[in-house]
PDB file of C-alpha atoms in Angstrom:
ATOM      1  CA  UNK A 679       0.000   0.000   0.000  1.00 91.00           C
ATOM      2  CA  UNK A 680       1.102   3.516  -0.660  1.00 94.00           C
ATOM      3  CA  UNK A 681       0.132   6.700  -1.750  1.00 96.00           C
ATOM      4  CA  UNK A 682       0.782   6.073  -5.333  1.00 96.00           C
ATOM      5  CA  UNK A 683      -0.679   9.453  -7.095  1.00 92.00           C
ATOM      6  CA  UNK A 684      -0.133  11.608  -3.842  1.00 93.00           C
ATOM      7  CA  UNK A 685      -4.390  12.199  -3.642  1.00 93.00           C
ATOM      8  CA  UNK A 686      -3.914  10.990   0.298  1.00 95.00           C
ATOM      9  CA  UNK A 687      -5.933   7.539  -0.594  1.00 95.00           C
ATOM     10  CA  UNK A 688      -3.847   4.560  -0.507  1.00 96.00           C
ATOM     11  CA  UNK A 689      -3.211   2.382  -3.546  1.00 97.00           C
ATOM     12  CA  UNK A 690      -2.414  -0.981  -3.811  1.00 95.00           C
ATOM     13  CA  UNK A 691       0.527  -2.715  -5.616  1.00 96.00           C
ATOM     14  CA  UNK A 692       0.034  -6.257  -5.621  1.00 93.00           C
ATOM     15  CA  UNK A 693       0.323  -9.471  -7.900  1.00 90.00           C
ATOM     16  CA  UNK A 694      -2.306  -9.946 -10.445  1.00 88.00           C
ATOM     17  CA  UNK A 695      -3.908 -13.798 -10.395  1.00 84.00           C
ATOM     18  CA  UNK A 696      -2.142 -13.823 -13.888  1.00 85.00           C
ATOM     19  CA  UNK A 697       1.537 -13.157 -12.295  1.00 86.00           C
ATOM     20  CA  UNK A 698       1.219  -9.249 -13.742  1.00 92.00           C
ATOM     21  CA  UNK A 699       2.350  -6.509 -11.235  1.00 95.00           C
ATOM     22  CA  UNK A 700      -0.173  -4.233 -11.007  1.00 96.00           C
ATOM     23  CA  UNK A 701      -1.286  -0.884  -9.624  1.00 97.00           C
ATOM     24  CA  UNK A 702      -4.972  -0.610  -8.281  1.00 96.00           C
ATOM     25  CA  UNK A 703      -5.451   3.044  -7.561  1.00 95.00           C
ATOM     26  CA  UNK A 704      -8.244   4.016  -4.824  1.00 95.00           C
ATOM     27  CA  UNK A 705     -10.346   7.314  -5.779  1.00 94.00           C
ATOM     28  CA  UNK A 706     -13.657   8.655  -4.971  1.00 93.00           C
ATOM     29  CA  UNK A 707     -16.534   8.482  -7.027  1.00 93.00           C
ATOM     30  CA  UNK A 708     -17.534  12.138  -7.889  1.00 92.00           C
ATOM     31  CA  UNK A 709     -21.069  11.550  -7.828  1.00 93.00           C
ATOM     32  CA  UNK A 710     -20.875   9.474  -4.264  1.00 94.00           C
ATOM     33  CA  UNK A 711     -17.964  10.490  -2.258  1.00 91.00           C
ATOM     34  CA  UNK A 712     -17.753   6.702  -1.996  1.00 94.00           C
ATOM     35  CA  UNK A 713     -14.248   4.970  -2.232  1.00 95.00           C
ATOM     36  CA  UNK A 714     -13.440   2.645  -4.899  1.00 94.00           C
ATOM     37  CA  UNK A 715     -10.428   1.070  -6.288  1.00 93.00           C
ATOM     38  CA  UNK A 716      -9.890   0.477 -10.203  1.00 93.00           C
ATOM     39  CA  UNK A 717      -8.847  -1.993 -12.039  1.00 92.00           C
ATOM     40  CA  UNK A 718      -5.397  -2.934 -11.847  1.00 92.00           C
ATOM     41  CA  UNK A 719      -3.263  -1.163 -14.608  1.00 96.00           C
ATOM     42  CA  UNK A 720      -0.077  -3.278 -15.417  1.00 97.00           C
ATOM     43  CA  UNK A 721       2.887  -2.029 -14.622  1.00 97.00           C
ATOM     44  CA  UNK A 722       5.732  -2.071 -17.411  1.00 97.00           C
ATOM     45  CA  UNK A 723       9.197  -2.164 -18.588  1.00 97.00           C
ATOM     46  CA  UNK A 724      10.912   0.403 -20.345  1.00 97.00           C
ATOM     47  CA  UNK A 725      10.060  -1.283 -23.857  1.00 96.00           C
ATOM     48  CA  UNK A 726       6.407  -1.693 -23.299  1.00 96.00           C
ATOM     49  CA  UNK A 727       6.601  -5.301 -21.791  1.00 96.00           C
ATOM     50  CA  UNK A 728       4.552  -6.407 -18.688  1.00 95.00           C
ATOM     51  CA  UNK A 729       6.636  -6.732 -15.304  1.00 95.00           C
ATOM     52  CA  UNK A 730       6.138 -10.509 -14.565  1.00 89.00           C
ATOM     53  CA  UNK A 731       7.928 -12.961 -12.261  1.00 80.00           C
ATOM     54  CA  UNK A 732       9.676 -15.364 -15.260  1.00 79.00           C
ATOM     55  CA  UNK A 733      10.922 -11.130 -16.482  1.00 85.00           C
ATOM     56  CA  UNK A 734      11.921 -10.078 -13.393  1.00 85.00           C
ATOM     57  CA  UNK A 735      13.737 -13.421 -12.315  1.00 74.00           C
ATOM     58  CA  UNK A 736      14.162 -16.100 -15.634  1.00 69.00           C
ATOM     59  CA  UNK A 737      17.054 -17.600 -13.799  1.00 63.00           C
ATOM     60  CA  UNK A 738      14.074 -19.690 -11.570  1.00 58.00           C
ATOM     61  CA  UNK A 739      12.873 -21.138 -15.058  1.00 53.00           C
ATOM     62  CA  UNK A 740      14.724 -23.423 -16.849  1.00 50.00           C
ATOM     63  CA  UNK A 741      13.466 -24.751 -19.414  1.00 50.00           C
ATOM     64  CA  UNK A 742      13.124 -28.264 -18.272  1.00 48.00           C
ATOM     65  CA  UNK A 743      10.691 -26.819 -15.625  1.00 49.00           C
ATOM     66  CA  UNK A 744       7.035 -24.758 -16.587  1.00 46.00           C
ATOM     67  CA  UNK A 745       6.664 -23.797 -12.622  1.00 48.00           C
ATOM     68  CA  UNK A 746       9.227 -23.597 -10.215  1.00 43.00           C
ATOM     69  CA  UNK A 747       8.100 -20.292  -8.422  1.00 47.00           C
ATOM     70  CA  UNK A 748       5.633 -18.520  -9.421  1.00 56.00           C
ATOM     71  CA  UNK A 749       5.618 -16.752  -5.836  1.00 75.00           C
ATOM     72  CA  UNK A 750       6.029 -13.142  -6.621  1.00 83.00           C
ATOM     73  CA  UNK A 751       5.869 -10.449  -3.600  1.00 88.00           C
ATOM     74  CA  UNK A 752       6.760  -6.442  -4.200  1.00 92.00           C
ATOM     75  CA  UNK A 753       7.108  -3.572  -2.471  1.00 95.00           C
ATOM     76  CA  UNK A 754       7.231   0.065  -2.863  1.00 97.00           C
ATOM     77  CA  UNK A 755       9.426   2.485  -2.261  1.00 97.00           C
ATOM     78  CA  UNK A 756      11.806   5.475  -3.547  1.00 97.00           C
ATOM     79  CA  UNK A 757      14.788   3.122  -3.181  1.00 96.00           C
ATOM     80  CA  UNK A 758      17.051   5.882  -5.126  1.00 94.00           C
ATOM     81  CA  UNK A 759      15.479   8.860  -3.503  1.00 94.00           C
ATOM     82  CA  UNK A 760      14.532  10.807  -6.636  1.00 96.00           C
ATOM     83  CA  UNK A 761      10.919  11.435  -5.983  1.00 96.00           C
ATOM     84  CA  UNK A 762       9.848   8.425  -7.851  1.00 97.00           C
ATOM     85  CA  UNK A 763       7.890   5.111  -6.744  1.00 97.00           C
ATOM     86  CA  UNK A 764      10.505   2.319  -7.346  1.00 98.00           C
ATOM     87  CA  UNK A 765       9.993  -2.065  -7.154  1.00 97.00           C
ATOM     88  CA  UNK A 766      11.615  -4.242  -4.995  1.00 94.00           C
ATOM     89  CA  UNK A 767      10.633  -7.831  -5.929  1.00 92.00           C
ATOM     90  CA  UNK A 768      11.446 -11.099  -4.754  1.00 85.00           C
ATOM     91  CA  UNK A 769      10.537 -14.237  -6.562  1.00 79.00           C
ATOM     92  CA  UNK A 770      12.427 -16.765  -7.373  1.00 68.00           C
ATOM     93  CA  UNK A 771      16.390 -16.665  -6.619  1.00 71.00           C
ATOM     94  CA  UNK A 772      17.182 -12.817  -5.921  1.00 79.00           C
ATOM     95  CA  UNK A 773      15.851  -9.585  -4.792  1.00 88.00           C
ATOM     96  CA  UNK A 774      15.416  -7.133  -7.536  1.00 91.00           C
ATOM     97  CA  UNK A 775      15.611  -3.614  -7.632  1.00 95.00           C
ATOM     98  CA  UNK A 776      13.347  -1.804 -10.764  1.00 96.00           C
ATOM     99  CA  UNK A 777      14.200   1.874 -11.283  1.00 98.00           C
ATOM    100  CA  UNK A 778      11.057   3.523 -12.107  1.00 98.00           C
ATOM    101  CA  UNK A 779      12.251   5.580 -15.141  1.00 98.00           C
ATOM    102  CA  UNK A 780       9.029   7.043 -16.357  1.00 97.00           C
ATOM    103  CA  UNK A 781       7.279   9.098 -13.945  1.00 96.00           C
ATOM    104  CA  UNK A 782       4.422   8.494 -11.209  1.00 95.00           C
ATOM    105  CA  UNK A 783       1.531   9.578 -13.262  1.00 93.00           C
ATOM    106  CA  UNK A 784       3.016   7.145 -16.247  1.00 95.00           C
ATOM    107  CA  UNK A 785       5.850   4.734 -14.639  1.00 97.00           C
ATOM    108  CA  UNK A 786       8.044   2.583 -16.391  1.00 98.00           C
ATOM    109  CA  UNK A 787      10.494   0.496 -14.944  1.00 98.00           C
ATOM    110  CA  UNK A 788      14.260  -0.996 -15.789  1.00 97.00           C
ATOM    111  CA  UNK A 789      15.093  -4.090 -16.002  1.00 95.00           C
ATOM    112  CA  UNK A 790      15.561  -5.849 -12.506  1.00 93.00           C
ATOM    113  CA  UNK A 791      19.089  -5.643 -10.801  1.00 92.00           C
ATOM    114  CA  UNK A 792      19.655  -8.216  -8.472  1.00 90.00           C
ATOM    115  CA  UNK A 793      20.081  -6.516  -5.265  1.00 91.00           C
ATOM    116  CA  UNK A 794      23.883  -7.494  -3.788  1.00 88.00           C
ATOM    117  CA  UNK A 795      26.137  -7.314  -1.162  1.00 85.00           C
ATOM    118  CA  UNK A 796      29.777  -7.121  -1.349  1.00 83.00           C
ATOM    119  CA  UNK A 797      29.965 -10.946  -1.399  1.00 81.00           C
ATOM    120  CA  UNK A 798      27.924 -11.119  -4.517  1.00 81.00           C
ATOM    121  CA  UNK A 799      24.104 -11.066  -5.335  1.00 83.00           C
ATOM    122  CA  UNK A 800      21.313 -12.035  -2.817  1.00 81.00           C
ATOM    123  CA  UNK A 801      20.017 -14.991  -3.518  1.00 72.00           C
ATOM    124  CA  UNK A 802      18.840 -18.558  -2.091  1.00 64.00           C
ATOM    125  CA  UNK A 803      17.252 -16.829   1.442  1.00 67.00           C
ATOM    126  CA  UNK A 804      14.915 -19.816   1.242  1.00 59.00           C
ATOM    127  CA  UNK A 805      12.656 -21.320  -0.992  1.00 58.00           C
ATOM    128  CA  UNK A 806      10.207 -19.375  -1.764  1.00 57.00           C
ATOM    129  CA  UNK A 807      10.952 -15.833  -0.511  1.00 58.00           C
ATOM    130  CA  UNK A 808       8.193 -13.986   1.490  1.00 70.00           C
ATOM    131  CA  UNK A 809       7.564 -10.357   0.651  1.00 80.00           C
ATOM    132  CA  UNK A 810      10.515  -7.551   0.601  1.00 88.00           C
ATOM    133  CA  UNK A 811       9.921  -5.335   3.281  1.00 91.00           C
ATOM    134  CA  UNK A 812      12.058  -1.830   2.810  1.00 95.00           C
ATOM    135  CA  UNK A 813      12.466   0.468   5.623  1.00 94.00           C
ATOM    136  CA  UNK A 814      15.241   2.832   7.685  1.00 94.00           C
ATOM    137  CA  UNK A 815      15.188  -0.519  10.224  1.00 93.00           C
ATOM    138  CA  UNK A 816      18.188   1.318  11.699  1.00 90.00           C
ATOM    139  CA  UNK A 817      17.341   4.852  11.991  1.00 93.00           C
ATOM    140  CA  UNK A 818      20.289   5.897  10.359  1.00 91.00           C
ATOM    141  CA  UNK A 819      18.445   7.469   7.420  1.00 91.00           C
ATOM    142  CA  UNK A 820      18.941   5.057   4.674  1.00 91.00           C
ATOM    143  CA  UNK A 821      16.708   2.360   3.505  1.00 95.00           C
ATOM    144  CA  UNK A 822      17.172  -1.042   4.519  1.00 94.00           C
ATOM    145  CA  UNK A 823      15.613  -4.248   3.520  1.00 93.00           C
ATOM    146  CA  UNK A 824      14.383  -7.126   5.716  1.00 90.00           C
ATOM    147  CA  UNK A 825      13.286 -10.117   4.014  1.00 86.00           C
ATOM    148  CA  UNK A 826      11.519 -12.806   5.683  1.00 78.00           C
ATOM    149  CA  UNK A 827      11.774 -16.968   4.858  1.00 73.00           C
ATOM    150  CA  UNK A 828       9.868 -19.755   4.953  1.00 73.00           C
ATOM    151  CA  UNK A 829      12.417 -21.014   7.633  1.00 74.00           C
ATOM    152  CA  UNK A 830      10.842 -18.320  10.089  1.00 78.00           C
ATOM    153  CA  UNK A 831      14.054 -16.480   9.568  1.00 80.00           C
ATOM    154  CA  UNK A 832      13.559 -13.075   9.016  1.00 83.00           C
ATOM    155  CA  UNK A 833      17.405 -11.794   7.015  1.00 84.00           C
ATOM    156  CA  UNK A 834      18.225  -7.996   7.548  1.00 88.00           C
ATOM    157  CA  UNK A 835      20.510  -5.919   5.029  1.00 90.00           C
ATOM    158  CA  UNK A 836      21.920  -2.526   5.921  1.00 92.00           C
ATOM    159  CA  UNK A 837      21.121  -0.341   2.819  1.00 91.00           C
ATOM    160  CA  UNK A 838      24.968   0.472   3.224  1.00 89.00           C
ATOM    161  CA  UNK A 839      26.105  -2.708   2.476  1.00 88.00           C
ATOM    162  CA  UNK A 840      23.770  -2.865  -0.282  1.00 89.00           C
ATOM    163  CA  UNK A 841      25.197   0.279  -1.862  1.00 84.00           C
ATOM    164  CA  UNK A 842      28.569  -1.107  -1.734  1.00 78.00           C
ATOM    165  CA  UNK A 843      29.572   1.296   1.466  1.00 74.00           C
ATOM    166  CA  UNK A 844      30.747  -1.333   3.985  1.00 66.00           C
ATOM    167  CA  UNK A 845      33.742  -3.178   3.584  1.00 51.00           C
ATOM    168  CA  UNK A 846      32.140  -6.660   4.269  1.00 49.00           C
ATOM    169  CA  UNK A 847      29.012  -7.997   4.774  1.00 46.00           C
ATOM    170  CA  UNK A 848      27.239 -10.285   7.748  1.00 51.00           C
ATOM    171  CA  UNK A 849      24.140 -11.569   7.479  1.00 54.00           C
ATOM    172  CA  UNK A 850      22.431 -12.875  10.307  1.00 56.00           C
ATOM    173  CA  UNK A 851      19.360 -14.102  10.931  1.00 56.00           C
ATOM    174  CA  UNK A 852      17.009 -14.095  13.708  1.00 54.00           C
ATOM    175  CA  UNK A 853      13.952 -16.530  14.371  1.00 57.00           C
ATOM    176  CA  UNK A 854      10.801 -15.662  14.703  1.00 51.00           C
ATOM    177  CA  UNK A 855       8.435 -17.516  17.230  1.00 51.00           C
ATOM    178  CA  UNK A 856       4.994 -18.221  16.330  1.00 48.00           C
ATOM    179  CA  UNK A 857       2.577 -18.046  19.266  1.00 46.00           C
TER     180      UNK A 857
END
């Protein structure tokens, strides 16, 4: 949820039964005052092409296999702090980044980049990945990323060492108790 079209009415991002990444904005009907949401718009690549998991991740399916993952999860944020509503998406083996290049009224977004840490790209947290959750987690002004697993582990990555700022990288996990 977020404040896609800055209106103050949330809007929803979420995955489309088809796999499609779409964007369900909330308005009020002029003749009602009553809320409503529309139907989700796809969001898209650069080139016109639909964002869905096999185009954000197509190193989770091989050929050999029609459905590995088709788990897709996304949230929003201004990862790159430019004003504009970015992706971060997690399906299959990494966590991708998409730049939103276009605009809020009319976004577009890059291809994914693999989010990394010094020791290489994220990837294999667990199998499948539960939804990105981007936040300062650390109050130091920077946004972080927590990403929780089917192993009850819940992974935390400074936004630092994601930029490439630290000098090395530790991942730790913690577990999460169910009551």
């Amino acid at each position: 949820m977020v404040d896609w079209d800055g209106d103050g009415l949330p809007d929803l991002v979420a995955v489309s039964p088809e796999g499609v990444i779409c964007l369900f904005r909330r308005y009020r009907d002029a003749s009602t005052s009553a809320l409503k949401c529309s139907a989700g718009a796809p969001l898209i690549f650069e080139d016109g092409r639909t964002i869905t998991a096999k185009r954000v991740d197509p190193d989770s399916y091989p050929p050999s296999q029609h459905r590995l993952n088709t788990s897709m999860f996304v949230d929003v944020c201004d990862w790159n702090g430019n004003g504009k509503w970015d992706l971060i998406v997690t399906c299959g083996w990494h966590i991708n980044y998409l730049e939103n290049v276009g605009d809020n009224a009319q976004p577009r977004f890059r291809d994914p980049v693999p989010l990394s840490t010094p020791d290489g790209p994220i990837r294999h947290i667990s199998r499948p990945e539960l939804p990105p959750c981007v936040v300062d987690w650390n109050g130091d002004g920077w946004l972080d990323l927590l990403v929780g697993g089917e192993s009850g582990f819940v992974y935390f990555f400074d936004r630092r060492c994601l930029d490439g700022k630290m000098g090395t990288a530790e991942v730790g996990a913690v577990e999460v108790k169910k009551r």
